[in-house]
Amino acid sequence: MRHDSLPAGHSPVSMRLLSIKYRLLILLTLILGAGFMATSLASYLASRQAIEHGIADQTLPLTGDNIYSEIQKDMLRPVFISSLMAHDTFVRDWILAGENKPEQIVRYLAEVKKKYGAITSFLVSDKSSKYYYAEGTLKSVSPQATRDVWYYRVRAMDKSDYETNVDIDMANRDSMTIFINHRVVDYDGQFIGATGIGLTLDTMSHIIDRYQARFHRNIYFVDAAGTLVLAGKTMRNGRGNIRSLPGVSAIAGQIINHRSEPTHLSYQLGRAEILVNSRFIPELGWYLVVEQNVSDEVQSLQRVFIFNLAISFGVTLLVLGLTLLTVNRYQRRIERIASTDALTGLLNRQSLELLFQRAMLLSRRNEQPMSAILFDIDFFKRVNDTHGHLWGDKVIRGVADVARATVRESDVITRWGGEEYLVLLNNCSLAQAAEVAENLRAAIEGHDFGLPAPQLPVTISLGVAEYRPEESESAFFSRADRALYQAKHHGRNGVHAA
């Protein structure tokens, strides 16, 4: 080992610092991790809640309002037309007059169809049960005919003047058509027939498809019984009742609530949360239902959440790395302060005592000799008294530098105290140690320390001792100290072996 290096292994000081360091890093990791996780999670939950509220309170109602406006624009006009037809005096008078000249009512219906762009216009007389349309007489209605149920339903209505229903149009190749069926009454309010026009379902389907494609939402209509009557492309093949559809069946009763104001609902479909906005459309007698999968909207938020966690993890690693670098730097500094002499940079006496225990065990195990050189500066007080303590410190540092350059790489030099130094020599006999000591003495004597006038000689006296098996530390160093005393007693600037 180098003589200016720290002892191998960990001293109690370094072990204590190491324990504190790891506790600090663990605590810092927990604090940073918990802080970043709490911040990211709170941000994610707040953003998710904002998205859900935005969809439930704004987006879905706005979509429903827009579709409702489109429906009103397309439906109010037909309702108004059917009302005009039902209250037209010509229609009523023609029926009351016995339905003479059918070509007159046929021509009338053809004009209505042409003028208003309907796909069909019709009149059914309650007296004759005949079904008139723009091209003539289609048939006679009958209570036994399934396709004529609508007429007898309209006939029995007492709370409304008209209804809207979806049915096949026999006058238009059995295409699905939205009919506005309006009651016709005489001047005394007695039911005398039903009239109205028909609209193609394509108009409403295009509205639904347009909004569905634009906003990626399920849009569909159900009747008062919950039957799916009209839907966009994603549910175009849907059939049946919402009371039996997965997920939505749980809130089917709340959807069919006969309320025209929007209703905000939600249900779970597997792992997905579906937000629902429903409203009753009086013009159709249907419920408009708009659904949106919140999970689709939250996916991007989840990606941001994961990205934030990744950034937080990276920042945590960076902070921990910088902290570890700083702690290691200060730990090395503290260890250096605790184990080295500040003036010379040599190991101090406490470090040597720790190192000696390892060296002693190694010497016993390998049966190798171990020696020590204890030396001090002769008449050092003269230097301080003559040139001051600053020059005295320079001499102490100079002696340490010369000693580093003179002894072996494997030897350990320590400042024993004041102007005293000790060199611990592993695998070195007494004779070899004495030779090293003589080389050191000569090097110091021949070194120019740059002292100002009057120049004082700088020499050292050295005591050498070889470690004896089973000898205690204090006994070993005491013998070296006595050898140093003998060197001084014999005139200084010399080497004495114990």
PDB file of N, CA and C in Angstrom, residues 289-362:
ATOM      1  N   VAL A 289     -80.050   8.695 -27.011  1.00  0.00           N
ATOM      2  CA  VAL A 289     -79.008   8.258 -26.079  1.00  0.00           C
ATOM      3  C   VAL A 289     -77.640   8.481 -26.734  1.00  0.00           C
ATOM      4  N   VAL A 290     -76.777   9.190 -26.007  1.00  0.00           N
ATOM      5  CA  VAL A 290     -75.405   9.432 -26.471  1.00  0.00           C
ATOM      6  C   VAL A 290     -74.457   8.841 -25.445  1.00  0.00           C
ATOM      7  N   GLU A 291     -73.571   7.952 -25.907  1.00  0.00           N
ATOM      8  CA  GLU A 291     -72.618   7.284 -25.012  1.00  0.00           C
ATOM      9  C   GLU A 291     -71.188   7.615 -25.413  1.00  0.00           C
ATOM     10  N   GLN A 292     -70.323   7.657 -24.430  1.00  0.00           N
ATOM     11  CA  GLN A 292     -68.896   7.816 -24.714  1.00  0.00           C
ATOM     12  C   GLN A 292     -68.090   7.001 -23.726  1.00  0.00           C
ATOM     13  N   ASN A 293     -67.118   6.288 -24.274  1.00  0.00           N
ATOM     14  CA  ASN A 293     -66.216   5.475 -23.463  1.00  0.00           C
ATOM     15  C   ASN A 293     -65.141   6.392 -22.880  1.00  0.00           C
ATOM     16  N   VAL A 294     -65.195   6.583 -21.552  1.00  0.00           N
ATOM     17  CA  VAL A 294     -64.213   7.456 -20.906  1.00  0.00           C
ATOM     18  C   VAL A 294     -62.817   6.870 -21.004  1.00  0.00           C
ATOM     19  N   SER A 295     -62.746   5.539 -21.035  1.00  0.00           N
ATOM     20  CA  SER A 295     -61.434   4.891 -21.076  1.00  0.00           C
ATOM     21  C   SER A 295     -60.651   5.315 -22.311  1.00  0.00           C
ATOM     22  N   ASP A 296     -61.335   5.539 -23.428  1.00  0.00           N
ATOM     23  CA  ASP A 296     -60.649   5.978 -24.643  1.00  0.00           C
ATOM     24  C   ASP A 296     -60.015   7.350 -24.432  1.00  0.00           C
ATOM     25  N   GLU A 297     -60.759   8.229 -23.739  1.00  0.00           N
ATOM     26  CA  GLU A 297     -60.241   9.569 -23.492  1.00  0.00           C
ATOM     27  C   GLU A 297     -59.116   9.547 -22.461  1.00  0.00           C
ATOM     28  N   VAL A 298     -59.215   8.602 -21.525  1.00  0.00           N
ATOM     29  CA  VAL A 298     -58.241   8.555 -20.429  1.00  0.00           C
ATOM     30  C   VAL A 298     -56.940   7.889 -20.856  1.00  0.00           C
ATOM     31  N   GLN A 299     -56.968   7.134 -21.971  1.00  0.00           N
ATOM     32  CA  GLN A 299     -55.749   6.439 -22.406  1.00  0.00           C
ATOM     33  C   GLN A 299     -54.598   7.408 -22.623  1.00  0.00           C
ATOM     34  N   SER A 300     -54.879   8.528 -23.299  1.00  0.00           N
ATOM     35  CA  SER A 300     -53.819   9.512 -23.515  1.00  0.00           C
ATOM     36  C   SER A 300     -53.353  10.088 -22.191  1.00  0.00           C
ATOM     37  N   LEU A 301     -54.305  10.252 -21.260  1.00  0.00           N
ATOM     38  CA  LEU A 301     -53.950  10.754 -19.937  1.00  0.00           C
ATOM     39  C   LEU A 301     -53.093   9.746 -19.193  1.00  0.00           C
ATOM     40  N   GLN A 302     -53.391   8.475 -19.371  1.00  0.00           N
ATOM     41  CA  GLN A 302     -52.584   7.430 -18.738  1.00  0.00           C
ATOM     42  C   GLN A 302     -51.169   7.424 -19.299  1.00  0.00           C
ATOM     43  N   ARG A 303     -51.064   7.639 -20.618  1.00  0.00           N
ATOM     44  CA  ARG A 303     -49.720   7.719 -21.218  1.00  0.00           C
ATOM     45  C   ARG A 303     -48.937   8.890 -20.636  1.00  0.00           C
ATOM     46  N   VAL A 304     -49.612  10.028 -20.445  1.00  0.00           N
ATOM     47  CA  VAL A 304     -48.958  11.190 -19.836  1.00  0.00           C
ATOM     48  C   VAL A 304     -48.551  10.872 -18.403  1.00  0.00           C
ATOM     49  N   PHE A 305     -49.435  10.151 -17.689  1.00  0.00           N
ATOM     50  CA  PHE A 305     -49.155   9.762 -16.308  1.00  0.00           C
ATOM     51  C   PHE A 305     -47.907   8.875 -16.246  1.00  0.00           C
ATOM     52  N   ILE A 306     -47.844   7.886 -17.141  1.00  0.00           N
ATOM     53  CA  ILE A 306     -46.682   6.992 -17.185  1.00  0.00           C
ATOM     54  C   ILE A 306     -45.426   7.780 -17.574  1.00  0.00           C
ATOM     55  N   PHE A 307     -45.576   8.700 -18.531  1.00  0.00           N
ATOM     56  CA  PHE A 307     -44.446   9.531 -18.947  1.00  0.00           C
ATOM     57  C   PHE A 307     -43.952  10.386 -17.784  1.00  0.00           C
ATOM     58  N   ASN A 308     -44.909  10.953 -17.012  1.00  0.00           N
ATOM     59  CA  ASN A 308     -44.527  11.753 -15.846  1.00  0.00           C
ATOM     60  C   ASN A 308     -43.797  10.904 -14.813  1.00  0.00           C
ATOM     61  N   LEU A 309     -44.279   9.663 -14.635  1.00  0.00           N
ATOM     62  CA  LEU A 309     -43.602   8.774 -13.692  1.00  0.00           C
ATOM     63  C   LEU A 309     -42.188   8.455 -14.167  1.00  0.00           C
ATOM     64  N   ALA A 310     -42.049   8.265 -15.491  1.00  0.00           N
ATOM     65  CA  ALA A 310     -40.717   7.985 -16.035  1.00  0.00           C
ATOM     66  C   ALA A 310     -39.782   9.174 -15.811  1.00  0.00           C
ATOM     67  N   ILE A 311     -40.308  10.381 -16.049  1.00  0.00           N
ATOM     68  CA  ILE A 311     -39.498  11.584 -15.809  1.00  0.00           C
ATOM     69  C   ILE A 311     -39.154  11.694 -14.327  1.00  0.00           C
ATOM     70  N   SER A 312     -40.159  11.428 -13.474  1.00  0.00           N
ATOM     71  CA  SER A 312     -39.923  11.487 -12.029  1.00  0.00           C
ATOM     72  C   SER A 312     -38.865  10.480 -11.615  1.00  0.00           C
ATOM     73  N   PHE A 313     -38.936   9.269 -12.208  1.00  0.00           N
ATOM     74  CA  PHE A 313     -37.939   8.246 -11.906  1.00  0.00           C
ATOM     75  C   PHE A 313     -36.556   8.715 -12.335  1.00  0.00           C
ATOM     76  N   GLY A 314     -36.480   9.322 -13.532  1.00  0.00           N
ATOM     77  CA  GLY A 314     -35.201   9.820 -14.010  1.00  0.00           C
ATOM     78  C   GLY A 314     -34.660  10.936 -13.128  1.00  0.00           C
ATOM     79  N   VAL A 315     -35.562  11.857 -12.715  1.00  0.00           N
ATOM     80  CA  VAL A 315     -35.137  12.959 -11.841  1.00  0.00           C
ATOM     81  C   VAL A 315     -34.673  12.403 -10.496  1.00  0.00           C
ATOM     82  N   THR A 316     -35.420  11.394  -9.999  1.00  0.00           N
ATOM     83  CA  THR A 316     -35.028  10.774  -8.731  1.00  0.00           C
ATOM     84  C   THR A 316     -33.638  10.153  -8.835  1.00  0.00           C
ATOM     85  N   LEU A 317     -33.400   9.424  -9.931  1.00  0.00           N
ATOM     86  CA  LEU A 317     -32.077   8.824 -10.127  1.00  0.00           C
ATOM     87  C   LEU A 317     -30.997   9.898 -10.211  1.00  0.00           C
ATOM     88  N   LEU A 318     -31.318  10.987 -10.940  1.00  0.00           N
ATOM     89  CA  LEU A 318     -30.342  12.071 -11.069  1.00  0.00           C
ATOM     90  C   LEU A 318     -30.046  12.698  -9.718  1.00  0.00           C
ATOM     91  N   VAL A 319     -31.099  12.977  -8.945  1.00  0.00           N
ATOM     92  CA  VAL A 319     -30.909  13.574  -7.620  1.00  0.00           C
ATOM     93  C   VAL A 319     -30.125  12.630  -6.714  1.00  0.00           C
ATOM     94  N   LEU A 320     -30.490  11.340  -6.777  1.00  0.00           N
ATOM     95  CA  LEU A 320     -29.774  10.363  -5.947  1.00  0.00           C
ATOM     96  C   LEU A 320     -28.315  10.259  -6.373  1.00  0.00           C
ATOM     97  N   GLY A 321     -28.096  10.292  -7.697  1.00  0.00           N
ATOM     98  CA  GLY A 321     -26.718  10.233  -8.183  1.00  0.00           C
ATOM     99  C   GLY A 321     -25.905  11.428  -7.713  1.00  0.00           C
ATOM    100  N   LEU A 322     -26.493  12.627  -7.841  1.00  0.00           N
ATOM    101  CA  LEU A 322     -25.791  13.831  -7.382  1.00  0.00           C
ATOM    102  C   LEU A 322     -25.589  13.801  -5.870  1.00  0.00           C
ATOM    103  N   THR A 323     -26.630  13.308  -5.170  1.00  0.00           N
ATOM    104  CA  THR A 323     -26.514  13.215  -3.718  1.00  0.00           C
ATOM    105  C   THR A 323     -25.412  12.235  -3.319  1.00  0.00           C
ATOM    106  N   LEU A 324     -25.407  11.072  -4.002  1.00  0.00           N
ATOM    107  CA  LEU A 324     -24.380  10.075  -3.713  1.00  0.00           C
ATOM    108  C   LEU A 324     -22.989  10.616  -4.010  1.00  0.00           C
ATOM    109  N   LEU A 325     -22.865  11.335  -5.143  1.00  0.00           N
ATOM    110  CA  LEU A 325     -21.577  11.925  -5.498  1.00  0.00           C
ATOM    111  C   LEU A 325     -21.132  12.919  -4.439  1.00  0.00           C
ATOM    112  N   THR A 326     -22.074  13.777  -4.003  1.00  0.00           N
ATOM    113  CA  THR A 326     -21.751  14.787  -2.998  1.00  0.00           C
ATOM    114  C   THR A 326     -21.416  14.146  -1.656  1.00  0.00           C
ATOM    115  N   VAL A 327     -22.252  13.168  -1.261  1.00  0.00           N
ATOM    116  CA  VAL A 327     -22.025  12.491   0.027  1.00  0.00           C
ATOM    117  C   VAL A 327     -20.688  11.753   0.017  1.00  0.00           C
ATOM    118  N   ASN A 328     -20.399  11.072  -1.122  1.00  0.00           N
ATOM    119  CA  ASN A 328     -19.123  10.354  -1.215  1.00  0.00           C
ATOM    120  C   ASN A 328     -17.951  11.313  -1.123  1.00  0.00           C
ATOM    121  N   ARG A 329     -18.114  12.462  -1.784  1.00  0.00           N
ATOM    122  CA  ARG A 329     -17.038  13.452  -1.748  1.00  0.00           C
ATOM    123  C   ARG A 329     -16.804  13.944  -0.321  1.00  0.00           C
ATOM    124  N   TYR A 330     -17.927  14.266   0.357  1.00  0.00           N
ATOM    125  CA  TYR A 330     -17.789  14.745   1.734  1.00  0.00           C
ATOM    126  C   TYR A 330     -17.368  13.628   2.674  1.00  0.00           C
ATOM    127  N   GLN A 331     -17.812  12.403   2.344  1.00  0.00           N
ATOM    128  CA  GLN A 331     -17.392  11.281   3.180  1.00  0.00           C
ATOM    129  C   GLN A 331     -15.890  11.075   3.075  1.00  0.00           C
ATOM    130  N   ARG A 332     -15.397  11.121   1.834  1.00  0.00           N
ATOM    131  CA  ARG A 332     -13.943  10.982   1.663  1.00  0.00           C
ATOM    132  C   ARG A 332     -13.204  12.113   2.375  1.00  0.00           C
ATOM    133  N   ARG A 333     -13.814  13.295   2.286  1.00  0.00           N
ATOM    134  CA  ARG A 333     -13.174  14.435   2.946  1.00  0.00           C
ATOM    135  C   ARG A 333     -13.169  14.254   4.458  1.00  0.00           C
ATOM    136  N   ILE A 334     -14.306  13.794   4.988  1.00  0.00           N
ATOM    137  CA  ILE A 334     -14.395  13.578   6.431  1.00  0.00           C
ATOM    138  C   ILE A 334     -13.450  12.464   6.870  1.00  0.00           C
ATOM    139  N   GLU A 335     -13.419  11.387   6.067  1.00  0.00           N
ATOM    140  CA  GLU A 335     -12.517  10.277   6.395  1.00  0.00           C
ATOM    141  C   GLU A 335     -11.063  10.737   6.344  1.00  0.00           C
ATOM    142  N   ARG A 336     -10.800  11.579   5.331  1.00  0.00           N
ATOM    143  CA  ARG A 336      -9.435  12.082   5.216  1.00  0.00           C
ATOM    144  C   ARG A 336      -9.076  12.956   6.412  1.00  0.00           C
ATOM    145  N   ILE A 337     -10.047  13.802   6.810  1.00  0.00           N
ATOM    146  CA  ILE A 337      -9.814  14.658   7.973  1.00  0.00           C
ATOM    147  C   ILE A 337      -9.653  13.813   9.232  1.00  0.00           C
ATOM    148  N   ALA A 338     -10.488  12.749   9.316  1.00  0.00           N
ATOM    149  CA  ALA A 338     -10.455  11.919  10.520  1.00  0.00           C
ATOM    150  C   ALA A 338      -9.212  11.034  10.585  1.00  0.00           C
ATOM    151  N   SER A 339      -8.632  10.715   9.416  1.00  0.00           N
ATOM    152  CA  SER A 339      -7.540   9.737   9.418  1.00  0.00           C
ATOM    153  C   SER A 339      -6.188  10.329   9.037  1.00  0.00           C
ATOM    154  N   THR A 340      -6.160  11.568   8.591  1.00  0.00           N
ATOM    155  CA  THR A 340      -4.884  12.152   8.168  1.00  0.00           C
ATOM    156  C   THR A 340      -4.566  13.408   8.961  1.00  0.00           C
ATOM    157  N   ASP A 341      -3.311  13.742   8.937  1.00  0.00           N
ATOM    158  CA  ASP A 341      -2.846  14.957   9.590  1.00  0.00           C
ATOM    159  C   ASP A 341      -3.015  16.134   8.645  1.00  0.00           C
ATOM    160  N   ALA A 342      -3.680  17.195   9.119  1.00  0.00           N
ATOM    161  CA  ALA A 342      -4.017  18.321   8.248  1.00  0.00           C
ATOM    162  C   ALA A 342      -2.774  19.050   7.746  1.00  0.00           C
ATOM    163  N   LEU A 343      -1.736  19.104   8.555  1.00  0.00           N
ATOM    164  CA  LEU A 343      -0.554  19.880   8.164  1.00  0.00           C
ATOM    165  C   LEU A 343       0.301  19.151   7.141  1.00  0.00           C
ATOM    166  N   THR A 344       0.515  17.855   7.338  1.00  0.00           N
ATOM    167  CA  THR A 344       1.441  17.122   6.475  1.00  0.00           C
ATOM    168  C   THR A 344       0.749  16.220   5.447  1.00  0.00           C
ATOM    169  N   GLY A 345      -0.520  15.881   5.679  1.00  0.00           N
ATOM    170  CA  GLY A 345      -1.202  14.946   4.791  1.00  0.00           C
ATOM    171  C   GLY A 345      -0.883  13.503   5.097  1.00  0.00           C
ATOM    172  N   LEU A 346      -0.066  13.259   6.138  1.00  0.00           N
ATOM    173  CA  LEU A 346       0.233  11.890   6.545  1.00  0.00           C
ATOM    174  C   LEU A 346      -0.916  11.331   7.379  1.00  0.00           C
ATOM    175  N   LEU A 347      -0.944   9.995   7.500  1.00  0.00           N
ATOM    176  CA  LEU A 347      -1.912   9.389   8.405  1.00  0.00           C
ATOM    177  C   LEU A 347      -1.630   9.862   9.827  1.00  0.00           C
ATOM    178  N   ASN A 348      -2.702  10.016  10.615  1.00  0.00           N
ATOM    179  CA  ASN A 348      -2.492  10.430  12.000  1.00  0.00           C
ATOM    180  C   ASN A 348      -2.303   9.208  12.905  1.00  0.00           C
ATOM    181  N   ARG A 349      -2.110   9.481  14.158  1.00  0.00           N
ATOM    182  CA  ARG A 349      -1.778   8.413  15.110  1.00  0.00           C
ATOM    183  C   ARG A 349      -2.952   7.448  15.278  1.00  0.00           C
ATOM    184  N   GLN A 350      -4.208   7.968  15.263  1.00  0.00           N
ATOM    185  CA  GLN A 350      -5.382   7.110  15.422  1.00  0.00           C
ATOM    186  C   GLN A 350      -5.470   6.105  14.275  1.00  0.00           C
ATOM    187  N   SER A 351      -5.203   6.579  13.042  1.00  0.00           N
ATOM    188  CA  SER A 351      -5.255   5.680  11.888  1.00  0.00           C
ATOM    189  C   SER A 351      -4.164   4.626  11.963  1.00  0.00           C
ATOM    190  N   LEU A 352      -2.991   5.024  12.432  1.00  0.00           N
ATOM    191  CA  LEU A 352      -1.897   4.065  12.538  1.00  0.00           C
ATOM    192  C   LEU A 352      -2.236   2.953  13.524  1.00  0.00           C
ATOM    193  N   GLU A 353      -2.880   3.322  14.613  1.00  0.00           N
ATOM    194  CA  GLU A 353      -3.239   2.314  15.601  1.00  0.00           C
ATOM    195  C   GLU A 353      -4.189   1.287  14.998  1.00  0.00           C
ATOM    196  N   LEU A 354      -5.129   1.743  14.155  1.00  0.00           N
ATOM    197  CA  LEU A 354      -6.040   0.819  13.501  1.00  0.00           C
ATOM    198  C   LEU A 354      -5.303  -0.050  12.491  1.00  0.00           C
ATOM    199  N   LEU A 355      -4.375   0.582  11.755  1.00  0.00           N
ATOM    200  CA  LEU A 355      -3.627  -0.143  10.746  1.00  0.00           C
ATOM    201  C   LEU A 355      -2.666  -1.147  11.390  1.00  0.00           C
ATOM    202  N   PHE A 356      -2.139  -0.787  12.552  1.00  0.00           N
ATOM    203  CA  PHE A 356      -1.167  -1.660  13.211  1.00  0.00           C
ATOM    204  C   PHE A 356      -1.791  -3.016  13.563  1.00  0.00           C
ATOM    205  N   GLN A 357      -3.076  -3.017  13.954  1.00  0.00           N
ATOM    206  CA  GLN A 357      -3.727  -4.271  14.303  1.00  0.00           C
ATOM    207  C   GLN A 357      -3.754  -5.224  13.108  1.00  0.00           C
ATOM    208  N   ARG A 358      -4.051  -4.707  11.941  1.00  0.00           N
ATOM    209  CA  ARG A 358      -4.070  -5.546  10.736  1.00  0.00           C
ATOM    210  C   ARG A 358      -2.657  -6.013  10.384  1.00  0.00           C
ATOM    211  N   ALA A 359      -1.698  -5.082  10.475  1.00  0.00           N
ATOM    212  CA  ALA A 359      -0.307  -5.423  10.149  1.00  0.00           C
ATOM    213  C   ALA A 359       0.245  -6.471  11.119  1.00  0.00           C
ATOM    214  N   MET A 360      -0.112  -6.379  12.402  1.00  0.00           N
ATOM    215  CA  MET A 360       0.354  -7.326  13.407  1.00  0.00           C
ATOM    216  C   MET A 360      -0.204  -8.726  13.119  1.00  0.00           C
ATOM    217  N   LEU A 361      -1.533  -8.797  12.779  1.00  0.00           N
ATOM    218  CA  LEU A 361      -2.134 -10.089  12.459  1.00  0.00           C
ATOM    219  C   LEU A 361      -1.500 -10.680  11.204  1.00  0.00           C
ATOM    220  N   LEU A 362      -1.215  -9.831  10.226  1.00  0.00           N
ATOM    221  CA  LEU A 362      -0.607 -10.300   8.984  1.00  0.00           C
ATOM    222  C   LEU A 362       0.807 -10.816   9.243  1.00  0.00           C
TER     223      LEU A 362
END
